[in-house]
Coordinates of C-alpha atoms in Angstrom, one line a residue:
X7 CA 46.9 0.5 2.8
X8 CA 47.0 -0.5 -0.8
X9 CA 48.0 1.9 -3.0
X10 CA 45.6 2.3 -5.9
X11 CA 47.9 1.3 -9.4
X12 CA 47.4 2.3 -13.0
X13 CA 46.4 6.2 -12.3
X14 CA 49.8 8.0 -11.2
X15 CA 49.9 11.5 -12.2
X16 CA 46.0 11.2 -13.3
X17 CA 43.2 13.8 -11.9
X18 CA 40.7 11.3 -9.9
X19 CA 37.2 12.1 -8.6
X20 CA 35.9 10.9 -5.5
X21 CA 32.0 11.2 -5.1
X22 CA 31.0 10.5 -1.3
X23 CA 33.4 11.4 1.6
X24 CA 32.5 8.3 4.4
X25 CA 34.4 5.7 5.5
X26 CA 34.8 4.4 1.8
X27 CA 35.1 7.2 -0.4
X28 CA 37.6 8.7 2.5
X29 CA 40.1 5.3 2.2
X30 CA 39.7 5.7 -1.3
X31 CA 41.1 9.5 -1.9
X32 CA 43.9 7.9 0.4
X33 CA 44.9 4.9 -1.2
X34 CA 44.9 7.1 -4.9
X35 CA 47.1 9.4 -3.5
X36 CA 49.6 7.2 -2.4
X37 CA 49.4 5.7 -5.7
X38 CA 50.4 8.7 -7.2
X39 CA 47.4 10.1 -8.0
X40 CA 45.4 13.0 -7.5
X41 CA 42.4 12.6 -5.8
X42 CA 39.4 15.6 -6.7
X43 CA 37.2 15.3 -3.6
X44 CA 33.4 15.7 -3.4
X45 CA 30.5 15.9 -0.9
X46 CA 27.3 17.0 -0.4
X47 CA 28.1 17.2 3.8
X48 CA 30.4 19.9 4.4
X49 CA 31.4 18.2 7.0
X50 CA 33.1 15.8 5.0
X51 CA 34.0 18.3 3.0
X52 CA 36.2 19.8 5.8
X53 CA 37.6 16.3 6.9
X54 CA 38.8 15.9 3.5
X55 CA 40.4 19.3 3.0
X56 CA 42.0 19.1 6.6
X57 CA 44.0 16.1 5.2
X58 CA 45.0 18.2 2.4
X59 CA 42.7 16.4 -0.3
X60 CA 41.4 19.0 -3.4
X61 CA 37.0 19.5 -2.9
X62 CA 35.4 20.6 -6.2
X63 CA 32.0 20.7 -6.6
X64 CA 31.3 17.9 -9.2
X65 CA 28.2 19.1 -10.1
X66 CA 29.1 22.3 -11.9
X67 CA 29.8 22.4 -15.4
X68 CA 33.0 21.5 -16.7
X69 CA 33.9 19.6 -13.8
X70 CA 35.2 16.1 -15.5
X71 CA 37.5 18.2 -18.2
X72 CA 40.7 16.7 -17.5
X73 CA 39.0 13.6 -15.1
X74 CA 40.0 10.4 -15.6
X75 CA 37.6 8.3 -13.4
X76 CA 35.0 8.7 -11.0
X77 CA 35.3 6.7 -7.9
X78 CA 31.5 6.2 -6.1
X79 CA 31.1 5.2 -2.6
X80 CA 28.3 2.7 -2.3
X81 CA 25.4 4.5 -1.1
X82 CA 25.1 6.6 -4.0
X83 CA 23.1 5.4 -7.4
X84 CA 24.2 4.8 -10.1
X85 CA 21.5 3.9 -12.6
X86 CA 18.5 3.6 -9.9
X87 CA 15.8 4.4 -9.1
X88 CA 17.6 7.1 -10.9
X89 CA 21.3 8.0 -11.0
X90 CA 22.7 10.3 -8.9
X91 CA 23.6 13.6 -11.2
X92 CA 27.3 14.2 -10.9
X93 CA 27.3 10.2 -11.6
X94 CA 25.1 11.1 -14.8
X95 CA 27.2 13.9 -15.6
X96 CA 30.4 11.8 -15.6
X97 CA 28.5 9.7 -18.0
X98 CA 27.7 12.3 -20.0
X99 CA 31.1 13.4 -20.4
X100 CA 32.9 9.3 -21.5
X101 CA 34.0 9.4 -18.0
X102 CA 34.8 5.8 -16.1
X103 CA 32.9 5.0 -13.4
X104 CA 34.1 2.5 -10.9
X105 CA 34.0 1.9 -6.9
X106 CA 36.9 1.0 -4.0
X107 CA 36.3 -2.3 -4.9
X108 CA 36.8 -2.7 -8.5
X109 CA 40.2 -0.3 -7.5
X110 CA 40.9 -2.8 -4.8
X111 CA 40.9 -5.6 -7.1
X112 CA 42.9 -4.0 -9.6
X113 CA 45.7 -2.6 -7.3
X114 CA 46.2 -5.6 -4.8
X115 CA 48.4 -7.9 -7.1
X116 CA 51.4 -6.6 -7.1
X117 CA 55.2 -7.8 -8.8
X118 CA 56.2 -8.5 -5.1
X119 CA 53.5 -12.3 -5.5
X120 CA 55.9 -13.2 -8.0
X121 CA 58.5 -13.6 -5.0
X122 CA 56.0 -15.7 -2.5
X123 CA 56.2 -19.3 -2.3
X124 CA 52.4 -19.2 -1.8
X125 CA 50.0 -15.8 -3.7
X126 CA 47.9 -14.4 -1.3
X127 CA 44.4 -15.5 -2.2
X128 CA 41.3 -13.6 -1.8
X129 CA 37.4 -15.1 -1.0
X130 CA 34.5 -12.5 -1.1
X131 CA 31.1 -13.5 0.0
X132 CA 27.6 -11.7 -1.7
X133 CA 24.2 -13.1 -0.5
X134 CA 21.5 -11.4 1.3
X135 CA 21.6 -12.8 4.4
X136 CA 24.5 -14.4 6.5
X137 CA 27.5 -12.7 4.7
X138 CA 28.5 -11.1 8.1
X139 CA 28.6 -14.1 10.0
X140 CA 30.0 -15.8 7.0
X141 CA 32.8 -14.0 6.7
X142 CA 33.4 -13.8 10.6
X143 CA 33.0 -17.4 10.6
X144 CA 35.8 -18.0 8.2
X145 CA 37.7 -15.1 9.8
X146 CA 37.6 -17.4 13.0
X147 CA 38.7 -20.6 11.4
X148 CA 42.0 -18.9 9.8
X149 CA 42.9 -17.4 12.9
X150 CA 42.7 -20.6 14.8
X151 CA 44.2 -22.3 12.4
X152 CA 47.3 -19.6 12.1
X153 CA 46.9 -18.5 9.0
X154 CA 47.8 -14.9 8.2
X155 CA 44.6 -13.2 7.1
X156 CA 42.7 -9.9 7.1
X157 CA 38.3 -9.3 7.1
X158 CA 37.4 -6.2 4.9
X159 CA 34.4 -4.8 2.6
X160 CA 30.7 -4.4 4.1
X161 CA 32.2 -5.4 7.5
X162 CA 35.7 -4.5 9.7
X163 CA 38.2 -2.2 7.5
X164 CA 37.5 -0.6 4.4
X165 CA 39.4 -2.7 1.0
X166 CA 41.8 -0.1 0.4
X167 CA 42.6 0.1 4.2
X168 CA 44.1 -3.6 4.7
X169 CA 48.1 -3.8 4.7
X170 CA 49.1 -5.5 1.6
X171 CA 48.8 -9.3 2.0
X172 CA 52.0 -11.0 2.9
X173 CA 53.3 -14.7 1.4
X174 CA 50.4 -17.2 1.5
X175 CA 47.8 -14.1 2.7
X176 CA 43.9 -14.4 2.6
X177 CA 42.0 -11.4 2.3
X178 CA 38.1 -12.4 3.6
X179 CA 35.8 -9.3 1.3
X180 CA 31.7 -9.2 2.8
X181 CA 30.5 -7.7 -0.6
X182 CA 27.2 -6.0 -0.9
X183 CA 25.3 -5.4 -4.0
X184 CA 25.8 -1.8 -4.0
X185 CA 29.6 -2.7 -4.1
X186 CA 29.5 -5.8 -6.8
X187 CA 27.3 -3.5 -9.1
X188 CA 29.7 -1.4 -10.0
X189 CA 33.1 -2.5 -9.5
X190 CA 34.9 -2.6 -12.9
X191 CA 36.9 -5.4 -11.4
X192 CA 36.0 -8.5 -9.7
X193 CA 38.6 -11.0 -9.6
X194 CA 38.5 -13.5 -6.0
X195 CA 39.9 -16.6 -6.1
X196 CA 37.1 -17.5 -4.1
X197 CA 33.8 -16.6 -4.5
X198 CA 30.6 -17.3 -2.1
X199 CA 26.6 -16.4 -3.1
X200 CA 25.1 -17.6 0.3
X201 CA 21.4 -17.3 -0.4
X202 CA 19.0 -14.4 -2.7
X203 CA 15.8 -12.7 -0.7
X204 CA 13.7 -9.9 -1.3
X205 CA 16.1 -6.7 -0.8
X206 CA 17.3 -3.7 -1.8
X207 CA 14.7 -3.7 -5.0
X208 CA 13.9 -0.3 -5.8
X209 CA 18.1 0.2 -5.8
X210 CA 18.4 -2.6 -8.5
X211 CA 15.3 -2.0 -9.9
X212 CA 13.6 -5.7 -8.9
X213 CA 14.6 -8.9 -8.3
X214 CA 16.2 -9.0 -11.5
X215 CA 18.4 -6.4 -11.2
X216 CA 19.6 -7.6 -7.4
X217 CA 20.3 -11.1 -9.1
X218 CA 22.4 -9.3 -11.7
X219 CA 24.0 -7.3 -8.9
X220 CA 25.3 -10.6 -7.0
X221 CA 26.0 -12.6 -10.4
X222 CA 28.5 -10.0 -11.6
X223 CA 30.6 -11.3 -8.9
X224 CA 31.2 -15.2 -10.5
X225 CA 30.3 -14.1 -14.2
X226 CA 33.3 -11.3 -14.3
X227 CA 35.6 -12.7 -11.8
X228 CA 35.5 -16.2 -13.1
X229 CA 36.7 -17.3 -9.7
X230 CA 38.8 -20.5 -9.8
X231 CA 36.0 -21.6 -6.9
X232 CA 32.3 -20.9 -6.3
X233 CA 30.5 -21.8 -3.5
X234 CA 26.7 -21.2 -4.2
X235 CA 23.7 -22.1 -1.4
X236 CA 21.0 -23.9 -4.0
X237 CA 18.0 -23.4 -1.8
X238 CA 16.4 -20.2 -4.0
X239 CA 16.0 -20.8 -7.6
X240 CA 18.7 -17.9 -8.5
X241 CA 21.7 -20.0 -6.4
X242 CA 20.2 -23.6 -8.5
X243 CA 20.7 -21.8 -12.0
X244 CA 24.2 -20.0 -11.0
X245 CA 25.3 -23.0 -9.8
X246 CA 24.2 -24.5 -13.3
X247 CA 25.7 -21.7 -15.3
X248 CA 29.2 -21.8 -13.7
X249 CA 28.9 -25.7 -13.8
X250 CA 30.4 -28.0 -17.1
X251 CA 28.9 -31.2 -15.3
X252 CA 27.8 -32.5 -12.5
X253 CA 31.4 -33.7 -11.2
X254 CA 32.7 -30.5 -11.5
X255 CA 34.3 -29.9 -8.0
X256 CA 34.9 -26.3 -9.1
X257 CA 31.6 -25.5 -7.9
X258 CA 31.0 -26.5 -4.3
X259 CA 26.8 -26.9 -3.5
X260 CA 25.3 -25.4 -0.3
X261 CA 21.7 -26.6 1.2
X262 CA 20.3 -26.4 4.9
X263 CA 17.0 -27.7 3.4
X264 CA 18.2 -30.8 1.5
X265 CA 20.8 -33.6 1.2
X266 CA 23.3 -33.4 -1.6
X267 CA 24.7 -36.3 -2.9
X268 CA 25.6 -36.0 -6.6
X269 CA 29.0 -36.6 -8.2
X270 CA 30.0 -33.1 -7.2
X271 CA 31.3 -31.7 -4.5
X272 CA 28.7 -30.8 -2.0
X273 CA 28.3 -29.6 1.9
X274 CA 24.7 -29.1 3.3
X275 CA 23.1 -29.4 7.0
X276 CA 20.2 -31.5 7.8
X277 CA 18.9 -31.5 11.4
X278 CA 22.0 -30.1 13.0
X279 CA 24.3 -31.5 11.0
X280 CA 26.6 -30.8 9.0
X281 CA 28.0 -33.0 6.2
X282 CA 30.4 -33.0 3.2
X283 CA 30.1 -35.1 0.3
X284 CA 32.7 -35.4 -2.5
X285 CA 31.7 -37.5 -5.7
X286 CA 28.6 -39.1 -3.9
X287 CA 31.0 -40.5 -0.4
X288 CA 30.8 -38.8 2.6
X289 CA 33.8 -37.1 3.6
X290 CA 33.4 -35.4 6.8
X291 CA 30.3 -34.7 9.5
X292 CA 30.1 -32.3 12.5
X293 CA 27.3 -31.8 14.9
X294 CA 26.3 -28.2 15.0
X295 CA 23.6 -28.7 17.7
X296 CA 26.0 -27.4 20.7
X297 CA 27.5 -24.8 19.1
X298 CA 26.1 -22.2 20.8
X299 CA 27.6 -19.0 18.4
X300 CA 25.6 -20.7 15.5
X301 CA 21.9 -20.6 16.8
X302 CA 18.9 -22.0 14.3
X303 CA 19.3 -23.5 10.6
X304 CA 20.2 -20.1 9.0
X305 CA 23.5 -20.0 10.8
X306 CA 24.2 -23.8 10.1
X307 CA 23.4 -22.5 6.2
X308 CA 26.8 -19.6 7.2
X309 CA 28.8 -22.7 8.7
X310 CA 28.8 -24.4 5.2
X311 CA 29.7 -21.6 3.6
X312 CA 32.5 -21.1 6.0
X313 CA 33.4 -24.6 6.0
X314 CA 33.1 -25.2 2.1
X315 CA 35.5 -22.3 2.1
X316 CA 38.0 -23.0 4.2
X317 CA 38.4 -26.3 2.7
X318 CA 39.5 -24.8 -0.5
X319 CA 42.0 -23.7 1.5
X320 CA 42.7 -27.3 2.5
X321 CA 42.0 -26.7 6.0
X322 CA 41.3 -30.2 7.7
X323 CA 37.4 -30.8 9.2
X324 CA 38.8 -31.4 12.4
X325 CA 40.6 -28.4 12.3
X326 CA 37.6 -26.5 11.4
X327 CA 35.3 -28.4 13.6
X328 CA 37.1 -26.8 17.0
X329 CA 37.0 -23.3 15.3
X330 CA 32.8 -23.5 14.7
X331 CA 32.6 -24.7 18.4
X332 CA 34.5 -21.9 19.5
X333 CA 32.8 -18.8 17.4
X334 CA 31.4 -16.5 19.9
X335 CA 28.8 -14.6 17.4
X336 CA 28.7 -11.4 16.2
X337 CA 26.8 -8.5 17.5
X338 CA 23.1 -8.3 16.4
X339 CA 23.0 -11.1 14.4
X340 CA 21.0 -14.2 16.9
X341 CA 23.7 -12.5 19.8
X342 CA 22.7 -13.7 23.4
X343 CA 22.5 -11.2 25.5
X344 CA 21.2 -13.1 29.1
X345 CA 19.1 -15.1 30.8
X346 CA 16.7 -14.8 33.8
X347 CA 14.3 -17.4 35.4
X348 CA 15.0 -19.8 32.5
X349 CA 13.8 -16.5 29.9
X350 CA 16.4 -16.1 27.2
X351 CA 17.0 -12.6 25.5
X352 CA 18.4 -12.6 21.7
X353 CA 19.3 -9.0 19.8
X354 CA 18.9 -9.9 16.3
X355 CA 18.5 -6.3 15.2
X356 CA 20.6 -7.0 11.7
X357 CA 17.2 -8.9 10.4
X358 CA 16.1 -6.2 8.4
X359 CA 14.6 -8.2 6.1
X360 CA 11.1 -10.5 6.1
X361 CA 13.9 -13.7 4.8
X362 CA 16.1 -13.0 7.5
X363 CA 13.4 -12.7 10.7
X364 CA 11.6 -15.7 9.3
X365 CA 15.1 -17.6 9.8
X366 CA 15.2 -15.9 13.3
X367 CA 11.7 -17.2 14.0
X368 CA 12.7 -20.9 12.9
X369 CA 15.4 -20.9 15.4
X370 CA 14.1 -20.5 18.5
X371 CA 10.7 -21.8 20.7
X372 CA 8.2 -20.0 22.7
X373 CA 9.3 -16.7 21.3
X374 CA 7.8 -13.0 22.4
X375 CA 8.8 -11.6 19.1
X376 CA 9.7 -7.9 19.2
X377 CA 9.0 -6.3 15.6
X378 CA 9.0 -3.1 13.6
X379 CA 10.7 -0.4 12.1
X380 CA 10.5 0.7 8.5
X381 CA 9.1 -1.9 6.2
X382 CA 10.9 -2.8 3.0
X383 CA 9.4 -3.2 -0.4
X384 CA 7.6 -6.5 -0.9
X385 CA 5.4 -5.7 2.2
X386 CA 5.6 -8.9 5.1
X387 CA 4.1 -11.6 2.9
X388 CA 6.9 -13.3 3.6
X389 CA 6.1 -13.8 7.2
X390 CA 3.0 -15.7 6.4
X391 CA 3.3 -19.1 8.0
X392 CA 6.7 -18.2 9.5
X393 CA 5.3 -17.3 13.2
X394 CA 4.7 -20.8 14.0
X395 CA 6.9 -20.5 17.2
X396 CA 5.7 -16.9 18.4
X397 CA 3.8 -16.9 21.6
X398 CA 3.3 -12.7 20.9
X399 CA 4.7 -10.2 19.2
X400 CA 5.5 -6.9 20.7
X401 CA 5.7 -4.2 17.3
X402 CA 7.7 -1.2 17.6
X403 CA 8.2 1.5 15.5
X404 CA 6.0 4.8 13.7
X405 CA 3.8 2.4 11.9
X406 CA 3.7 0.2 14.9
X407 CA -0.2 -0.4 14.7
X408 CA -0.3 -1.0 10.5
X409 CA 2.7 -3.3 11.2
X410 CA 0.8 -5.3 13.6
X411 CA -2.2 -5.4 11.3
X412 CA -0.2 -7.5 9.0
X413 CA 1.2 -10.3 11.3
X414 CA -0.6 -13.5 11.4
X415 CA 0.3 -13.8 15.4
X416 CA -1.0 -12.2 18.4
X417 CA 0.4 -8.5 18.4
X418 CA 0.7 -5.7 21.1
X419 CA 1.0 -2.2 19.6
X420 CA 4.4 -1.1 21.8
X421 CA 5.5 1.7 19.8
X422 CA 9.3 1.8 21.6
X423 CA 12.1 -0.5 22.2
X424 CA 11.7 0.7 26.2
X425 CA 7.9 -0.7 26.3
X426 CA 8.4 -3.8 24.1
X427 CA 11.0 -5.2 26.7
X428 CA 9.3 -4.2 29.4
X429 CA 5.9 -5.8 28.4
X430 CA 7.4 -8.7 27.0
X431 CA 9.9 -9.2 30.1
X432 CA 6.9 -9.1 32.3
X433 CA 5.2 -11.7 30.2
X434 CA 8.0 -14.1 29.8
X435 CA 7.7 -17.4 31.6
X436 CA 10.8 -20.1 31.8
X437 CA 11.7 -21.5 28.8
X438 CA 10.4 -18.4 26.9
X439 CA 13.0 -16.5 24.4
X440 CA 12.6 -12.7 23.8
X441 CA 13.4 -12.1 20.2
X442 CA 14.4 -9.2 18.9
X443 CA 14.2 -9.6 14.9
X444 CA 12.1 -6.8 13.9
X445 CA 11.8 -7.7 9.9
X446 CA 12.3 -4.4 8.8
X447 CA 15.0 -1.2 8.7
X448 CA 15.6 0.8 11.5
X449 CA 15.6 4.4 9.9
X450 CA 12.2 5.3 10.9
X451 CA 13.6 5.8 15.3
X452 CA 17.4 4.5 14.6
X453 CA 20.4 5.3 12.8
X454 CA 21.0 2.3 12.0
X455 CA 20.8 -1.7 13.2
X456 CA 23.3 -1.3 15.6
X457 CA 21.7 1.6 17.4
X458 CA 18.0 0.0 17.7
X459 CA 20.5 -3.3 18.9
X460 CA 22.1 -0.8 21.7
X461 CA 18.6 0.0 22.4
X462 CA 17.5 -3.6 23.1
X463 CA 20.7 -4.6 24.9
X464 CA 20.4 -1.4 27.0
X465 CA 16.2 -1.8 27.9
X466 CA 17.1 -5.7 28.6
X467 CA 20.0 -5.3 30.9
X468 CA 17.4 -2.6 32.8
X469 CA 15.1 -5.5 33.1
X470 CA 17.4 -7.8 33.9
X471 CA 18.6 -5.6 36.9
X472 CA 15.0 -4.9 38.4
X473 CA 14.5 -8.5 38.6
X474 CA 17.7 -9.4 40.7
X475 CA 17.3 -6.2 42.1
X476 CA 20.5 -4.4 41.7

């Protein structure tokens, strides 16, 4: 754990008992303070108390007398589409509002670095697609190349929850923009913007606002590296901004669309391949085509940001070459899940998003495309064009049939996971892939991505065994 600094004997309010906010109240005790719990769940409420944790209903008058912060977990607004009232109240009252992440950055440098032949260095990724592999990916590489190192943030272990890194210790963050947003610190010695899609808006209030939201990570942490993917107009003018030239190797160019030659330093993938260039030479190339953990151009887009990355690190390309062939995937994201009679099945439930399943779509042929679930603002305009490769779509979900209306693809109105693989299963022929991406969340029949992934694994795996008859 890292114990929160700079708040020992200090009354502390935590807003939103999950994972998170739980970790939090945790890591401010053990720094000494003293953590004033609050959750609309009594649940949570009960968890807290049971590990001896204060609850005090924030919203009640006179609640932040005495308070000197308020720490929010990430699901709860701040300013929109309106901000949550005990955050309003805090406010109201000249009370400090901050998340585990700005305390996280604030609390992990210790006096003990001054001891270490080499500071522990920390890399957080933003974007809106690919952070998860991302930071997998560059999980992955560290490991197989031995170095001591620990994944946190949107993905594995909550920030506060990581053991205190060690001498020459790399802390990978996947940081959302409900956690960049807030945080009153943002220091990484790394920093990575993979790409900027439609996401999240009515949270940040537009596009604007969800730019803002990512930005705050390079324009406050002034990280001694950024890594920025130049294919949207957003990355091209951060990339600018943080830039004094174009030789200045302090910002490292991504593309998957585009060579990048320029006096910088640059690592892009064209066709399968992925190449470095460092003051207009080539210094390194690796063939991405095999690599069967990094399906389609999106994830080639991921492995330059993990590579660009690691060689800040000054990991060799050979080095991390062998780790790239050897990623296995993660869960839900383009994740293999079989293959019958030459018909390949692919759970890419974390596509919640009309930029991420048009990516999907672009990495695979002959696709029966399994779609659905609750649309996002910005409608599926996005998809227009992007179905090139769908044989048929199979749309489940409650809106199943307006859903279908809008695709520019054949479409069977399925309604559930069960009759989507089942139809599309029976429709398959060899050299087929059955896609799950479904370009939307999964709130209106699932919990969340994971479940409606569980689903698809568990309806394909049914299929799978009728046909060899177990």
């Amino acid at each position: 754990m890292i114990p929160v600094r700079g708040y020992k004997g200090a009354n502390v309010a935590v807003l939103g008992l999950g994972r998170s906010g739980l970790v939090a109240a945790r890591a401010l005790s053990a720094g000494g303070a003293n953590p004033i719990c609050w959750d609309d769940n009594p649940a949570a409420r009960e968890t807290a108390e049971s590990e001896g944790f204060t609850c005090r209903d924030l919203s009640k008058q006179g609640a932040f007398e005495g308070v000197a912060a308020l720490i929010v977990s990430p699901g709860i607004p701040h300013l929109y589409p309106k901000p949550n009232p005990v955050v309003r109240a805090a406010l109201e009252a000249g009370v400090p509002v901050d998340n585990d992440i700005g305390l996280f950055f604030r609390s992990v440098a210790t006096p003990q670095w001054d001891n270490y032949e080499q500071p522990p260095r920390i890399i957080a990724v933003t974007g809106s697609n690919g952070k998860s592999t991302t930071v997998a990916l560059l999980q992955h590489i560290l490991e197989s190349a031995g170095r001591e190192s620990q994944l946190a943030g949107n993905i594995g272990r909550g920030v506060l929850d990581i053991d205190p890194p060690g001498d020459g210790g790399i802390v990978v963050l996947e940081l959302s923009s409900y956690q960049t947003d807030l945080a009153r610190a943002l220091t990484p010695d790394i920093a990575v913007f993979t790409n900027l899609s439609p996401d999240h808006l009515d949270r940040h209030a537009g596009m604007g606002g969800y730019f803002a939201a990512k930005r705050r990570l390079f324009a406050e942490g002034g990280p001694d590296r950024a890594i920025i993917g130049i294919d949207e107009e957003e990355g091209l003018y951060l990339a600018g901004q943080l830039s004094e030239g174009n030789g200045d190797d302090r910002v490292i160019r991504l593309s998957n669309t585009r060579k990048l030659t320029g006096a910088g330093w640059n690592v892009f993938a064209r066709k399968g391949f992925l190449s470095e260039y460092r003051k207009g030479k080539q210094a390194a190339s690796i063939d991405l085509r095999a690599f069967t953990g990094l399906p389609g151009a999106h994830n080639h887009q991921n492995a330059c940001a993990a590579y660009a990355a690691a060689r800040c690190l000054g990991l060799a390309p050979r080095l991390i070459e062998g780790a790239l062939e050897t990623y296995p995937g993660l869960p839900h994201r383009s994740q293999i899940i079989g293959d019958a009679k030459g018909v390949r099945y692919v759970n890419d439930s974390k596509a919640t998003n009309v930029d991420s399943a048009a990516k999907a779509l672009g990495a695979f042929k002959k696709i029966r495309w399994i779609c659905g679930g609750l649309e996002k603002d910005g409608g599926l305009d996005g998809l227009k064009g992007a179905a090139g490769n769908v044989t048929k779509a199979y749309v489940i979900g409650r809106e199943a049939a307006q859903f279908a209306m809008q695709l520019d693809v054949e479409a069977e109105v399925c309604t559930t996971m069960e009759r989507a693989v089942a139809k599309a299963a029976a429709e398959a022929e060899a050299g087929d892939t059955v896609l799950l991406a479904p370009a939307a969340a999964s709130f209106d029949q699932y919990d969340s991505f994971e479940k409606r992934g569980e689903d698809f694994i568990a309806q394909v795996e049914k299929q799978l065994n009728a046909k060899s008859g177990a």
